[in-house]
Short mmCIF file of C-alpha atoms and ligand atoms in Angstrom, two decimals:
data_model
loop_
_atom_site.label_atom_id
_atom_site.label_comp_id
_atom_site.label_asym_id
_atom_site.label_seq_id
_atom_site.Cartn_x
_atom_site.Cartn_y
_atom_site.Cartn_z
CA MET A 1 27.26 0.81 1.25
CA THR A 2 26.98 2.66 4.55
CA THR A 3 28.09 0.88 7.71
CA LYS A 4 25.19 0.28 10.02
CA LYS A 5 25.33 0.83 13.74
CA SER A 6 24.52 -2.13 15.93
CA LEU A 7 21.09 -2.04 17.51
CA ILE A 8 22.61 -1.53 20.91
CA GLU A 9 24.61 1.46 19.65
CA LEU A 10 21.44 2.70 18.02
CA ALA A 11 19.53 2.55 21.27
CA ASN A 12 22.32 4.28 23.17
CA ASN A 13 22.84 6.96 20.56
CA THR A 14 20.35 9.59 21.61
CA THR A 15 21.18 12.06 18.84
CA PRO A 16 19.39 13.34 16.84
CA CYS A 17 16.49 12.32 19.09
CA ASP A 18 17.58 13.84 22.40
CA ASP A 19 14.31 13.02 24.10
CA TYR A 20 14.84 9.28 23.68
CA ASP A 21 13.45 7.49 26.68
CA PRO A 22 13.62 3.71 26.62
CA ASN A 23 10.69 3.54 28.99
CA SER A 24 8.26 5.31 26.73
CA MET A 25 9.17 6.03 23.15
CA PRO A 26 7.03 8.23 20.88
CA VAL A 27 5.53 6.38 17.91
CA ASP A 28 7.43 8.40 15.29
CA GLN A 29 10.74 7.84 16.98
CA ALA A 30 10.24 4.08 17.06
CA ARG A 31 9.43 4.24 13.34
CA GLN A 32 12.66 6.12 12.67
CA TYR A 33 14.76 3.65 14.63
CA ILE A 34 13.23 0.75 12.78
CA LYS A 35 13.73 2.44 9.41
CA SER A 36 17.42 3.03 10.07
CA PHE A 37 17.98 -0.66 10.63
CA LEU A 38 16.45 -2.37 7.63
CA ASP A 39 18.32 -4.42 5.01
CA PRO A 40 16.09 -4.77 1.93
CA VAL A 41 16.18 -7.95 -0.16
CA GLU A 42 18.62 -7.65 -3.05
CA HIS A 43 18.02 -10.80 -5.08
CA LYS A 44 16.18 -10.16 -8.37
CA GLU A 45 14.14 -12.41 -10.61
CA SER A 46 12.46 -12.01 -13.95
CA ILE A 47 8.77 -12.96 -13.90
CA ASN A 48 5.78 -12.99 -16.19
CA LEU A 49 3.55 -9.92 -15.95
CA HIS A 50 0.64 -12.12 -14.82
CA LYS A 51 2.55 -12.91 -11.62
CA ALA A 52 3.74 -9.35 -10.97
CA LEU A 53 0.86 -7.86 -8.98
CA GLY A 54 2.13 -6.56 -5.61
CA ARG A 55 5.77 -7.26 -6.50
CA VAL A 56 8.43 -4.54 -6.32
CA LEU A 57 10.25 -3.52 -9.50
CA ALA A 58 14.00 -4.17 -9.58
CA GLN A 59 14.31 -2.24 -12.86
CA ASP A 60 13.02 1.00 -14.33
CA ILE A 61 10.28 0.42 -16.89
CA ARG A 62 10.76 2.60 -19.96
CA ALA A 63 8.32 3.29 -22.75
CA THR A 64 9.35 1.11 -25.69
CA HIS A 65 7.41 3.33 -28.10
CA ASN A 66 5.20 6.41 -28.09
CA VAL A 67 1.81 5.90 -26.48
CA PRO A 68 -0.38 6.40 -28.42
CA ASN A 69 1.87 5.44 -31.32
CA HIS A 70 -0.22 7.35 -33.87
CA ASP A 71 -2.46 10.43 -33.79
CA ASN A 72 -5.95 9.08 -33.26
CA SER A 73 -9.51 10.17 -32.81
CA ALA A 74 -10.98 10.79 -29.35
CA MET A 75 -14.53 10.65 -30.74
CA ASP A 76 -16.81 8.89 -33.15
CA GLY A 77 -17.14 11.59 -35.81
CA TYR A 78 -15.51 12.95 -38.96
CA ALA A 79 -11.84 13.74 -39.61
CA PHE A 80 -10.98 16.69 -41.83
CA ASN A 81 -8.35 19.39 -42.32
CA ALA A 82 -9.24 22.58 -40.42
CA GLY A 83 -7.49 24.61 -43.18
CA ASP A 84 -10.21 23.59 -45.65
CA LEU A 85 -12.88 25.34 -43.61
CA ASN A 86 -10.88 28.61 -43.66
CA GLU A 87 -11.71 28.75 -47.30
CA GLY A 88 -15.38 29.33 -46.34
CA LEU A 89 -16.49 25.73 -46.72
CA THR A 90 -19.12 24.52 -44.23
CA ARG A 91 -19.99 21.36 -46.06
CA LEU A 92 -17.58 18.48 -46.72
CA LYS A 93 -17.99 15.33 -48.77
CA VAL A 94 -17.54 12.03 -46.86
CA THR A 95 -15.12 9.95 -48.91
CA GLY A 96 -14.46 6.96 -46.66
CA ALA A 97 -14.57 5.43 -43.21
CA ILE A 98 -11.86 4.45 -40.73
CA PHE A 99 -12.32 2.10 -37.81
CA ALA A 100 -9.95 1.46 -34.88
CA GLY A 101 -7.33 -0.98 -36.12
CA ASN A 102 -8.33 -0.48 -39.78
CA PRO A 103 -6.53 2.46 -41.41
CA LEU A 104 -7.95 4.30 -44.41
CA THR A 105 -7.57 2.47 -47.69
CA GLY A 106 -6.31 4.95 -50.24
CA SER A 107 -5.32 8.47 -49.32
CA PHE A 108 -7.19 11.30 -47.70
CA VAL A 109 -8.87 13.59 -50.23
CA LYS A 110 -8.11 17.28 -49.68
CA GLY A 111 -11.28 19.32 -49.15
CA ALA A 112 -13.23 16.25 -48.05
CA CYS A 113 -13.65 14.34 -44.80
CA VAL A 114 -13.77 10.74 -43.60
CA ARG A 115 -15.98 9.02 -41.07
CA ILE A 116 -13.76 8.05 -38.11
CA MET A 117 -14.28 5.95 -34.98
CA THR A 118 -12.75 6.46 -31.54
CA GLY A 119 -9.14 5.26 -31.46
CA ALA A 120 -8.81 5.08 -35.25
CA ALA A 121 -5.66 6.61 -36.79
CA ILE A 122 -6.05 10.16 -38.14
CA PRO A 123 -5.22 9.94 -41.85
CA ILE A 124 -2.30 11.95 -43.22
CA GLY A 125 -3.74 15.25 -44.43
CA ALA A 126 -6.42 15.53 -41.72
CA ASP A 127 -5.81 17.26 -38.39
CA THR A 128 -9.16 17.74 -36.66
CA VAL A 129 -12.19 15.64 -35.67
CA ILE A 130 -15.76 16.82 -35.18
CA ALA A 131 -18.14 14.69 -33.10
CA GLN A 132 -20.91 13.07 -35.09
CA GLU A 133 -23.57 14.84 -32.97
CA ARG A 134 -22.30 18.25 -34.09
CA VAL A 135 -22.94 17.85 -37.81
CA GLU A 136 -25.95 17.25 -40.07
CA THR A 137 -25.53 14.43 -42.55
CA LEU A 138 -26.82 15.20 -46.03
CA ASP A 139 -26.57 12.36 -48.56
CA ASP A 140 -22.83 11.78 -48.95
CA SER A 141 -21.69 14.92 -47.11
CA ILE A 142 -21.79 16.63 -43.70
CA GLN A 143 -22.91 20.16 -42.91
CA PHE A 144 -21.13 21.88 -39.96
CA LYS A 145 -23.33 23.53 -37.32
CA ASP A 146 -20.26 25.01 -35.61
CA ILE A 147 -16.58 25.00 -36.49
CA PRO A 148 -14.20 23.21 -34.08
CA THR A 149 -10.69 24.55 -33.46
CA ARG A 150 -7.78 22.96 -35.32
CA GLY A 151 -6.62 19.79 -33.55
CA ALA A 152 -9.90 19.29 -31.66
CA ASN A 153 -10.65 15.69 -30.59
CA VAL A 154 -7.28 14.39 -31.74
CA ARG A 155 -5.10 12.42 -29.32
CA LEU A 156 -1.54 13.16 -30.33
CA THR A 157 1.29 10.64 -30.74
CA GLY A 158 3.22 10.34 -27.46
CA GLU A 159 0.64 12.38 -25.56
CA ASP A 160 0.48 9.72 -22.81
CA LEU A 161 4.08 8.47 -22.91
CA GLN A 162 7.09 9.28 -25.06
CA ALA A 163 9.42 6.54 -26.31
CA GLY A 164 12.35 6.08 -23.89
CA GLN A 165 10.68 7.86 -20.99
CA VAL A 166 10.85 6.16 -17.54
CA VAL A 167 7.30 5.15 -16.79
CA LEU A 168 7.75 3.29 -13.50
CA ASN A 169 10.80 3.55 -11.27
CA ILE A 170 12.83 0.83 -9.64
CA GLY A 171 11.36 0.28 -6.17
CA HIS A 172 7.78 0.79 -7.32
CA ARG A 173 5.21 -1.75 -6.11
CA ILE A 174 3.10 -3.00 -9.00
CA SER A 175 -0.62 -2.17 -8.84
CA PRO A 176 -3.42 -3.38 -11.15
CA ALA A 177 -3.14 -0.07 -13.07
CA ASP A 178 0.60 -0.68 -13.50
CA LEU A 179 -0.07 -4.14 -14.96
CA GLY A 180 -2.14 -2.46 -17.67
CA LEU A 181 0.44 0.28 -18.17
CA ILE A 182 3.27 -2.23 -18.59
CA ALA A 183 1.12 -4.32 -20.94
CA SER A 184 0.35 -1.18 -22.99
CA LEU A 185 4.09 -1.01 -23.70
CA GLY A 186 4.11 -4.57 -24.98
CA ILE A 187 6.29 -5.73 -22.06
CA GLY A 188 5.44 -9.23 -20.80
CA GLU A 189 8.31 -9.93 -18.37
CA VAL A 190 9.52 -7.72 -15.54
CA MET A 191 12.51 -7.83 -13.20
CA VAL A 192 11.36 -7.76 -9.56
CA TYR A 193 12.91 -8.34 -6.15
CA ARG A 194 12.36 -11.80 -4.75
CA LYS A 195 9.48 -12.26 -2.37
CA LEU A 196 10.08 -11.42 1.28
CA ARG A 197 10.04 -14.55 3.47
CA VAL A 198 8.08 -14.01 6.66
CA SER A 199 7.76 -16.51 9.52
CA PHE A 200 5.42 -16.00 12.41
CA PHE A 201 4.24 -17.75 15.53
CA SER A 202 2.13 -17.07 18.57
CA THR A 203 3.37 -17.49 22.11
CA GLY A 204 1.42 -18.32 25.23
CA ASP A 205 0.58 -21.27 27.50
CA GLU A 206 -3.07 -20.24 27.30
CA LEU A 207 -3.39 -20.69 23.55
CA ALA A 208 -5.59 -23.43 22.15
CA SER A 209 -5.67 -24.42 18.51
CA ILE A 210 -8.86 -24.51 16.50
CA GLY A 211 -10.31 -28.01 16.69
CA SER A 212 -9.45 -28.53 20.37
CA THR A 213 -11.91 -27.90 23.19
CA LEU A 214 -11.27 -24.79 25.28
CA GLU A 215 -10.22 -25.53 28.84
CA THR A 216 -10.76 -22.94 31.56
CA GLY A 217 -8.32 -20.07 31.05
CA GLN A 218 -7.57 -20.95 27.45
CA VAL A 219 -8.24 -18.80 24.38
CA TYR A 220 -8.15 -19.80 20.76
CA ASP A 221 -5.09 -18.53 18.96
CA SER A 222 -6.57 -15.82 16.75
CA ASN A 223 -3.42 -13.77 16.14
CA ARG A 224 -1.99 -16.26 13.69
CA TYR A 225 -5.10 -15.89 11.58
CA THR A 226 -5.12 -12.10 11.50
CA LEU A 227 -1.41 -12.07 10.73
CA PHE A 228 -1.94 -14.69 8.03
CA GLY A 229 -4.59 -12.42 6.46
CA ILE A 230 -2.53 -9.25 6.62
CA LEU A 231 0.61 -10.95 5.30
CA SER A 232 -1.32 -12.64 2.48
CA ARG A 233 -2.48 -9.21 1.33
CA MET A 234 1.10 -8.00 1.33
CA GLY A 235 2.10 -10.73 -1.10
CA VAL A 236 4.95 -12.20 0.93
CA GLU A 237 6.01 -15.84 1.36
CA ILE A 238 4.48 -17.01 4.62
CA GLN A 239 5.70 -19.64 7.06
CA ASP A 240 3.29 -20.31 9.93
CA LEU A 241 5.23 -21.88 12.80
CA GLY A 242 2.22 -22.42 15.05
CA ALA A 243 1.37 -21.57 18.64
CA ILE A 244 4.32 -22.10 20.96
CA PRO A 245 3.87 -22.46 24.74
CA ASP A 246 5.83 -20.21 27.08
CA ASP A 247 8.68 -22.70 27.22
CA PRO A 248 12.19 -21.29 26.70
CA LEU A 249 13.50 -24.40 24.93
CA LEU A 250 10.62 -24.63 22.49
CA LEU A 251 10.71 -20.90 21.86
CA GLU A 252 14.45 -21.01 21.23
CA LYS A 253 14.11 -23.88 18.77
CA THR A 254 11.34 -22.08 16.92
CA LEU A 255 13.22 -18.78 16.78
CA ILE A 256 16.33 -20.49 15.42
CA LYS A 257 14.28 -22.30 12.78
CA ALA A 258 12.57 -19.05 11.78
CA ALA A 259 15.85 -17.13 11.60
CA GLU A 260 17.40 -19.71 9.29
CA SER A 261 14.73 -19.41 6.64
CA SER A 262 13.25 -15.91 6.90
CA ASP A 263 13.84 -12.25 6.22
CA VAL A 264 11.30 -11.30 8.87
CA ILE A 265 10.13 -13.03 12.05
CA LEU A 266 6.93 -11.91 13.73
CA THR A 267 5.83 -13.16 17.11
CA SER A 268 2.82 -12.24 19.16
CA GLY A 269 2.74 -12.23 22.96
CA GLY A 270 5.46 -12.60 25.52
CA VAL A 271 6.99 -9.15 25.21
CA SER A 272 5.02 -7.31 27.87
CA VAL A 273 6.53 -6.53 31.27
CA GLY A 274 6.42 -9.54 33.55
CA GLU A 275 6.35 -11.93 30.65
CA ALA A 276 9.31 -10.47 28.89
CA ASP A 277 12.02 -11.73 31.16
CA TYR A 278 12.92 -15.07 29.63
CA MET A 279 11.85 -14.01 26.13
CA LYS A 280 14.16 -11.05 26.60
CA GLN A 281 17.06 -13.28 27.69
CA LEU A 282 16.40 -15.62 24.83
CA LEU A 283 16.25 -12.90 22.23
CA GLN A 284 19.35 -11.25 23.58
CA LYS A 285 21.16 -14.58 23.49
CA LEU A 286 20.13 -15.30 19.91
CA GLY A 287 20.42 -11.81 18.44
CA GLN A 288 20.21 -8.11 19.11
CA VAL A 289 16.76 -7.17 20.22
CA LEU A 290 15.45 -4.05 21.89
CA PHE A 291 12.36 -4.03 24.06
CA TRP A 292 10.41 -0.83 23.86
CA LYS A 293 7.48 0.63 25.66
CA ILE A 294 5.84 2.81 23.09
CA ALA A 295 3.81 5.83 24.17
CA MET A 296 0.71 4.48 22.47
CA LYS A 297 -2.53 2.66 23.11
CA PRO A 298 -3.08 -0.09 22.31
CA GLY A 299 0.27 -1.71 21.63
CA ARG A 300 2.60 -0.40 24.31
CA PRO A 301 5.15 -3.23 24.35
CA LEU A 302 7.12 -3.82 21.16
CA ALA A 303 10.37 -5.66 20.56
CA PHE A 304 12.52 -5.02 17.52
CA GLY A 305 15.85 -6.27 16.35
CA LYS A 306 17.71 -8.94 14.43
CA ILE A 307 18.16 -12.65 14.94
CA GLY A 308 20.87 -13.73 12.56
CA ASN A 309 19.99 -12.07 9.27
CA ALA A 310 16.28 -11.97 10.04
CA HIS A 311 14.52 -8.82 11.17
CA TYR A 312 12.52 -9.50 14.30
CA PHE A 313 9.29 -7.82 15.44
CA GLY A 314 7.90 -8.94 18.79
CA LEU A 315 4.29 -7.79 18.80
CA PRO A 316 2.11 -7.66 21.90
CA GLY A 317 -0.31 -10.55 22.48
CA ASN A 318 -3.57 -8.66 22.63
CA PRO A 319 -5.41 -9.30 19.37
CA VAL A 320 -6.14 -5.62 18.66
CA ALA A 321 -2.63 -4.55 19.66
CA VAL A 322 -1.19 -7.05 17.17
CA MET A 323 -2.99 -5.36 14.30
CA VAL A 324 -2.30 -1.82 15.50
CA THR A 325 1.43 -2.42 15.91
CA PHE A 326 1.62 -4.27 12.62
CA TYR A 327 -0.09 -1.40 10.81
CA GLN A 328 1.89 1.34 12.56
CA PHE A 329 5.37 -0.18 12.50
CA VAL A 330 5.75 -3.46 10.67
CA ARG A 331 3.91 -2.74 7.42
CA GLN A 332 6.06 0.20 6.33
CA ALA A 333 9.21 -1.62 7.43
CA MET A 334 8.23 -4.66 5.38
CA LEU A 335 7.58 -2.52 2.32
CA VAL A 336 11.12 -1.15 2.65
CA LEU A 337 12.46 -4.70 3.02
CA MET A 338 10.53 -5.73 -0.10
CA GLY A 339 12.56 -3.15 -2.05
CA GLN A 340 10.51 0.04 -1.85
CA PRO A 341 12.92 2.64 -0.43
CA ASN A 342 10.25 5.20 0.37
CA PRO A 343 6.82 3.64 0.70
CA ALA A 344 4.01 6.19 0.55
CA PRO A 345 2.68 6.94 4.02
CA THR A 346 -0.87 5.74 4.62
CA PRO A 347 -3.19 8.65 3.89
CA MET A 348 -4.58 10.48 6.93
CA LEU A 349 -7.95 12.14 6.44
CA ASN A 350 -9.43 14.90 8.58
CA VAL A 351 -13.05 14.14 9.36
CA ILE A 352 -15.64 15.13 11.92
CA CYS A 353 -16.04 12.67 14.77
CA THR A 354 -19.64 12.27 15.89
CA THR A 355 -18.85 10.57 19.21
CA PRO A 356 -17.00 12.11 22.18
CA ILE A 357 -13.72 10.35 23.08
CA ARG A 358 -11.94 10.23 26.42
CA LYS A 359 -8.20 10.41 25.86
CA LEU A 360 -5.09 11.13 27.96
CA LYS A 361 -2.41 13.43 26.59
CA GLY A 362 1.15 12.12 26.29
CA ARG A 363 0.50 9.03 24.16
CA THR A 364 -0.87 8.28 20.73
CA GLU A 365 -4.16 6.40 20.65
CA PHE A 366 -5.45 4.34 17.76
CA GLN A 367 -9.15 4.02 18.40
CA ARG A 368 -11.26 1.78 16.21
CA GLY A 369 -13.49 3.93 14.03
CA ILE A 370 -16.31 3.53 11.57
CA LEU A 371 -16.16 5.97 8.69
CA PHE A 372 -19.65 6.49 7.29
CA ALA A 373 -21.46 8.76 4.84
CA SER A 374 -23.69 11.17 6.75
CA GLU A 375 -27.11 12.27 5.48
CA ASP A 376 -25.64 15.38 3.86
CA GLY A 377 -23.19 13.19 1.92
CA ASN A 378 -20.07 14.07 3.93
CA TRP A 379 -17.93 11.34 5.44
CA GLU A 380 -17.85 11.31 9.24
CA VAL A 381 -16.41 8.94 11.81
CA LYS A 382 -17.70 7.37 15.02
CA THR A 383 -15.95 5.00 17.43
CA THR A 384 -16.87 1.32 17.66
CA GLY A 385 -17.52 1.71 21.41
CA ASN A 386 -15.45 -0.44 23.79
CA GLN A 387 -11.79 0.25 22.99
CA SER A 388 -10.23 -2.47 25.12
CA SER A 389 -7.34 -4.06 23.25
CA GLY A 390 -8.83 -7.51 23.74
CA VAL A 391 -12.07 -6.65 21.92
CA LEU A 392 -11.34 -8.24 18.57
CA SER A 393 -14.88 -7.68 17.29
CA SER A 394 -14.13 -3.92 17.30
CA MET A 395 -11.57 -4.53 14.56
CA SER A 396 -14.10 -6.35 12.42
CA GLN A 397 -16.70 -3.60 12.88
CA ALA A 398 -14.20 -0.82 12.24
CA ASN A 399 -12.96 0.36 8.86
CA CYS A 400 -10.38 2.85 10.14
CA PHE A 401 -8.24 3.96 13.04
CA ILE A 402 -9.00 7.28 14.65
CA VAL A 403 -5.46 8.53 15.30
CA LEU A 404 -5.18 10.80 18.33
CA ASN A 405 -1.64 12.14 18.69
CA ASP A 406 0.24 12.70 21.96
CA ASP A 407 -0.84 16.33 22.33
CA ILE A 408 -4.56 15.60 22.00
CA GLY A 409 -6.75 15.25 25.10
CA ASN A 410 -10.48 14.53 25.28
CA VAL A 411 -12.33 14.94 22.00
CA GLU A 412 -15.78 16.56 21.90
CA ALA A 413 -18.44 15.25 19.54
CA GLY A 414 -18.27 17.37 16.37
CA ALA A 415 -14.50 17.91 16.55
CA THR A 416 -12.24 17.11 13.58
CA VAL A 417 -10.01 14.06 14.01
CA LYS A 418 -7.48 12.22 11.84
CA VAL A 419 -8.36 8.80 10.47
CA GLN A 420 -6.30 6.11 8.76
CA LEU A 421 -8.22 3.71 6.50
CA PHE A 422 -7.96 -0.06 6.96
CA ASP A 423 -8.75 -0.63 3.32
CA GLY A 424 -6.27 -2.94 1.68
CA VAL A 425 -4.25 -3.45 4.86
CA ILE A 426 -6.30 -5.02 7.65
P1 AMP B 1 0.79 -11.23 26.32
O1 AMP B 1 1.26 -10.08 25.47
O2 AMP B 1 1.45 -12.50 25.97
O3 AMP B 1 0.85 -10.87 27.78
O4 AMP B 1 -0.75 -11.43 25.98
C1 AMP B 1 -1.69 -10.40 26.23
C2 AMP B 1 -3.09 -10.91 26.06
O5 AMP B 1 -3.30 -11.31 24.70
C3 AMP B 1 -3.46 -12.12 26.90
O6 AMP B 1 -4.79 -11.93 27.37
C4 AMP B 1 -3.39 -13.25 25.95
O7 AMP B 1 -4.25 -14.31 26.30
C5 AMP B 1 -3.83 -12.63 24.64
N1 AMP B 1 -3.20 -13.35 23.55
C6 AMP B 1 -1.88 -13.56 23.41
N2 AMP B 1 -1.62 -14.25 22.28
C7 AMP B 1 -2.81 -14.47 21.70
C8 AMP B 1 -3.22 -15.12 20.50
N3 AMP B 1 -2.31 -15.68 19.69
N4 AMP B 1 -4.52 -15.16 20.18
C9 AMP B 1 -5.42 -14.58 21.00
N5 AMP B 1 -5.12 -13.95 22.14
C10 AMP B 1 -3.83 -13.89 22.50
MG1 MG B 2 1.67 -14.39 26.73
#
């Protein structure tokens, strides 16, 4: 195992990122710092395939047998031996029928053919299938209209997977397609990493809980609900520690409780300048935490570090900024912690933006976008309008982020922009 630098060393070590500036860190650099300081879960457990969706494999899955395990027909038609037609025959007698799961009774008669259904095993002696639409049936025989090439319409043994081959690698996160793939190998139990334990709480004196009446200056605590939704989709074990007022003692107690029982602690609020002071002292007392200003909008303040063995992410309080920072930093980090060493980056699509956008160079902006099918059938994007980081309704209207990198200034309508889909994440 490699020895990890402390977070403080990490922050002070400016190589290989010589342009490190603690006052305004580029998005990619923050991602790299986070990535270099993650300890994935190691504990494994064997679980039933039914429970495995979204879990990360702690073993390679190998093909237990060839798939398919016999040559079989890709069509409803007739199986025959192509060699027989070389002898000038264009008419073959039908001597039997084979259905999927019901092999031929008796043996294949040379110079004849058998009716065969999709998926049924090709009988020994036959090597080719002709689709039923391509022949004329005459009493008990078929007349060929055209001659297929040898091997046509036959799915060969092992064509999909060969026995012993690694089908899914350790560190792979199981999708619905993978469930089917694993089942197709006859495997009903898989070894996965244990679920990541994630605790979260909101901070702020102004937060009211649902069910109470709003006093002047109060807002309902919405961040815990968006985080609950996002984390539920990630398939982690969730501990909701509530809304905590800006009270150092209460915050300390909650952080200690979270650190004792979690792999990851997420908080929202309390990390922006002005507010950060006692949160900063507290976090530095309890662990090693860095406070960053990221060159991005929304989501400028971000805290990252460790409290005990738990990884800590201090997200900004603004409801939109919570989701942006989660998507841009926390999600990938959590996938690594779940046991995926190299999670696939979220796809970025280039599409035409139909609305003009005002944007300053020097920071990355994540504007809320609506990707829509235009009249000519191409996908285009428009903004949701007001991009203030408090406008939570913009996140509900949007289905993607329009990602405008540091070097991009104002965007004209009709220009191509990059978008990142929400689908499956937010
Ligand atoms: P902060 O980062 O704590 O300065 O909060 C920034 C803004 O986000 C303030 O307007 C807060 O009222 C708002 N905010 C903070 N936490 C929450 C929350 N849990 N739910 C809704 N709004 C919040
Ligand atoms: Mg606050």
